[in-house]
Amino acid sequence: MIQKHQQLLWTLDSLLTGRAIREVRSGDVPLAQQLLQYHAVQAHVQEEVLAGWKPMGVIGLILPPTFSFLEMMWRICPALAVGCTVVAIVPPGSPSTLLLAQLAGGLGTFCGILNVIVGPASLGPTLGRCPGVQKVAFCGAAEEARVLRQSLAGHRLELSLALDLESLLLVMDSADLDSAVEGVVDAAWSDRSPVRHMHGGLRLLVQESVWEETMRRLQSRMRRLRSGPGLDGAVDMGTRGAAACDVAQRCVQEARSQGAEVFQAVTVPSGGPLFPPTLVSGLPPAAPCAQAEVPWPLVMASPFRTAKEALAMANSTPRGGSASVWSERLGQALELAYGLRVGTVWINTHGLRDPAVPIGGCKESGSSWHGGLDGLYEYLQPSGTPGQLPFVFEHLNYDSFGLALPTALPAWPETGPSPVPPYGLFIRGRFQPSGAGSSRPIWDSSGKLHGYVAEGAAEDVRGAVEAAHQAATGWERQSPGARAALLVALAAALEHRGPGLASRLQRHGVELEAAKVEVELSARRLRAWAAQAQAQAQGHTLQVAGLRGPVLRLREPLGVLAVVCPDEWPLLAFVSLLAPALAHGNTVVLVPSGTCPLLALEICQDVASLFPAGLVNVVTGDRDHLTRCLALHQDVQALWYFGSAEGSQFVEWASAGNLKPVWVNSGCPRAWEQEPQGAGPELRLRAARTKALWLPMGD
Amino acid sequence: MAARSRGAELDLGWISKIQVNQPAVLRRAEQIQACRTVKKEWRAAWLLKAVTCIDLTTLSGDDTFSNIQRLCYKAKYPIREDLLKALNMHDEGITVAAVCVYPARVCDAVKALKAAGCDVPVASVATGFPAAQTHLKTRLEEIRLAMEDGATEIDVVINRSLVLTGQWEALYDEIRQFRQACGEAHLKTILATGELGSLTNVYKASMIAMMAGSDFIKTSTGKETVNATFPVAIVMLRAIRDFFWKTGNKVGFKPAGGIRTAKDSLAWLSLIKEELGDEWLKPELFRIGASSLLADIEQQIYHHVTGRYAACYDLPMS
């Protein structure tokens, strides 16, 4: 279909998005065809490869203005391939999507799999509220994404965001400078279809020793670029519309006023929608203009001294989409590639895409993926997940949720079999009292007092997250074997403690037999995840057509993972959540079950002796209050919440702050003792993030 | 003829830190070939420009006076008169840039060109073309003999073994000696890039050749398995640009071997324009070493003028 109507598609796309037709013709349309073929193959093998997962259902897709039909294809293909149906909201004035929908409808067999509605993006929340919509995928600007996240909180649907605009290019002194300059041109000013949707600007980091040379070559190359209307075949750079030009103009003026040097080589008629390629240098991060996202077609260049400094500068923005590293020294290039916090890294090239390679981001670039296996997983859910009816707490007061700390009077008598349960918050490898200095009583099933736990508050959460971050760098570097060994050691310690744990469970109303089973199952889970950690290779290689050289799909830890454990299965759920998080290299801050946190604290005694300090932190206390602290914390990379429905809604709402991925249970209990729900592939998927590493080869 | 290049003192620092990334250069090469297309009368103009930059070449074992004479006349009248008249270019003096032959045939070429009344220079290949695996003494002697016979341009071949063993000073010395032997003649240094092994070596050899005083650097002899390709050309053009930035000397560029169609020649012209700029788009700084290219260009011009495709016998053979 696409082949037959190629010319119409590319002309239309070039007219709409303003991009140079040459790029649309030679890049986009063949890629669209490849996408379709790849996903058709995936659909065929879905039965074997993806057994245990089922399609989500109806997917809503919200797209920004001036995106290309290819971007829509990237999202629709995986959704349709796994069996979901799509409703897309496109802004008015984009006939290319309607054309696509028409072509799809013309295929005849299944009506209604692809529906396109023309309307403003503010229809998003309305779409989300329709019953039956399981997921909303949003592409656009970060601010709108935040608003959407907040308005869709509690609707029992997944929200995936694809926000990154800006890209990063790192030039080391051992790079081929001329080729790196070509890379800059590719990344910033060629209209090759961008990694995400709207093409943003480029942050360029150049090593100081080669700064002069690079700038000189870049400026001389800029003089040869041609900017013009998109339909002209000889043009390098088209336009993105008047709005984009205004943004760029404002940015340039601000940059000048803050003391930057601005270089524009090509003269274009002013007032028109064309904007010349622009190079801005001399604007360190502290300048206000340098903190916002770099708009098209600007390149903001900054020097750095060493590779470590480059990494620090590169990772110091909230955006984490894609980057390229230019260096001829293999070891240096790989070290930088592994250290950058982005979703895609190219070495000595920029902007390559392929249907089999996942494209995504981290931090505030949103955490949704398209392409490759990860793209398919976006639209799947584990089989056996019950459908959930949306139930929104319309009047949940976000400002006051969990704000107040309830106080409790001491109760007595404090009875119970010895040993006395450990007391305190487990932070940084030791037990410490809470900052607030108060405690809460824990009652067992017969109404008697079981023990006291410390009442954690905001400072404690902050301390726990800091401790987790400090332990994170060391833990990430541990080999999978080392991680596995620690988990196995913990499993052995758990078994050793078995009788004590079982008797505590008994006090909470669990039958002795069931308690023993629970303990045994916990130990088994730990060992299973230890084996997983070993088996999970450093990443696997994808073969990509059109590239000589491997593409690695790495699974990297998220960072600091905050987990709020459920009330049901206090021991098993705690262990089932802790183990995968640790096995994938994350550090954790846990809020244990509200009814019986003492079990978690018992385990912490073993953790204290076995694990490095700060790896596992447990904060007890009022669940709502602690959830609030964790959800609003900007430095927590992901949050798993298994609590009440109101809590789930709050967590979704609050995650708009740093756009962290969240996983909530919306108040429904989960069958932790069953394998698929307690230890299934979903946990494996959610405990790490993917990074695609492209390594072209040749001499 | 352009002024002779002054060369520079040998400075190995210019080539010590250079790195060339091959996949990236390949990508750039693919882009350039697709990116600038020319149509209609501009295309005809570019093709005529290409004709003026051709070094019409015959380097076969069976060259004798008869085919050299035909070649020299074709050099004077590259495009049929009536086609030039139709384009209104008949009195612009459109000829090729030079005629390139083996040293033994230089006499014949000079005689034929004198008879035709043409002042197109005769270029001779020398120094053990194409393999350069002969003694330095005989190589220098070849240059002198060719110059005595009347060649005003000399295409020398570098000693690849020096490049492959990293003997850069020795390479510089050899080319310097070729330069001195050439005297006032125009020196083109053939790098035989297909045999140099890596793009980094191509850059380094180009730089050394330019430092030693070459007026032109040339990609290949035309006899290797891989001759003039875009990635190699991009690297050499970057070297020429860097040399110009460092010393202010403009060195010319000549791709040779494998350029057979008019479309190729247009791609080469646009490559030069993109990488070096318009000043290099003239016979003093750009040549194309070709033999059958002229026929294809003439076909294209015929098509432009008449709207029809010519049969091979419509156009005079060379």
Coordinates of C-alpha atoms in Angstrom, one line a residue, chain A residues 176 328 697-699, chain B residues 15-16 18-23 25-26 158 160 162-166 168 191-207 219 226-227 229-236 239:
Chain A
D176 CA 37.9 12.2 13.4
E328 CA 38.5 6.5 17.7
M697 CA 32.5 -0.9 12.1
G698 CA 34.9 -0.5 9.3
D699 CA 38.4 0.8 8.6
Chain B
I15 CA 49.9 13.9 10.3
S16 CA 50.6 12.4 13.7
I18 CA 45.0 12.4 12.4
Q19 CA 42.2 9.9 12.6
V20 CA 39.8 9.0 9.9
N21 CA 36.6 7.1 10.7
Q22 CA 35.6 5.0 7.7
P23 CA 31.9 4.4 8.4
V25 CA 33.1 8.9 5.6
L26 CA 31.1 6.3 3.8
I158 CA 54.5 7.2 -5.2
R160 CA 53.5 2.5 -1.8
L162 CA 57.1 3.6 2.0
V163 CA 53.5 4.3 3.0
L164 CA 52.8 0.8 4.2
T165 CA 56.0 0.8 6.3
G166 CA 55.4 4.2 7.7
W168 CA 57.2 9.3 5.9
L191 CA 48.8 8.1 -4.5
A192 CA 47.3 4.8 -5.7
T193 CA 44.8 4.9 -2.8
G194 CA 43.5 1.4 -3.6
E195 CA 46.7 0.0 -2.3
L196 CA 47.3 2.1 0.7
G197 CA 45.3 0.0 3.1
S198 CA 43.3 2.5 5.1
L199 CA 41.8 6.0 4.9
T200 CA 44.1 7.3 7.5
N201 CA 47.1 6.3 5.3
V202 CA 45.4 8.1 2.4
Y203 CA 45.3 11.3 4.4
K204 CA 48.8 11.0 5.6
A205 CA 50.2 10.3 2.1
S206 CA 48.2 13.2 0.7
M207 CA 49.7 15.6 3.2
T219 CA 43.7 9.2 -6.5
V226 CA 39.7 0.0 -6.7
N227 CA 40.3 3.3 -8.3
T229 CA 35.8 6.3 -5.1
F230 CA 34.0 9.0 -3.1
P231 CA 35.2 8.0 0.4
V232 CA 38.8 8.2 -0.7
A233 CA 38.2 11.5 -2.5
I234 CA 36.5 13.0 0.6
V235 CA 39.6 12.2 2.6
M236 CA 41.9 13.7 0.0
A239 CA 43.7 17.1 3.3

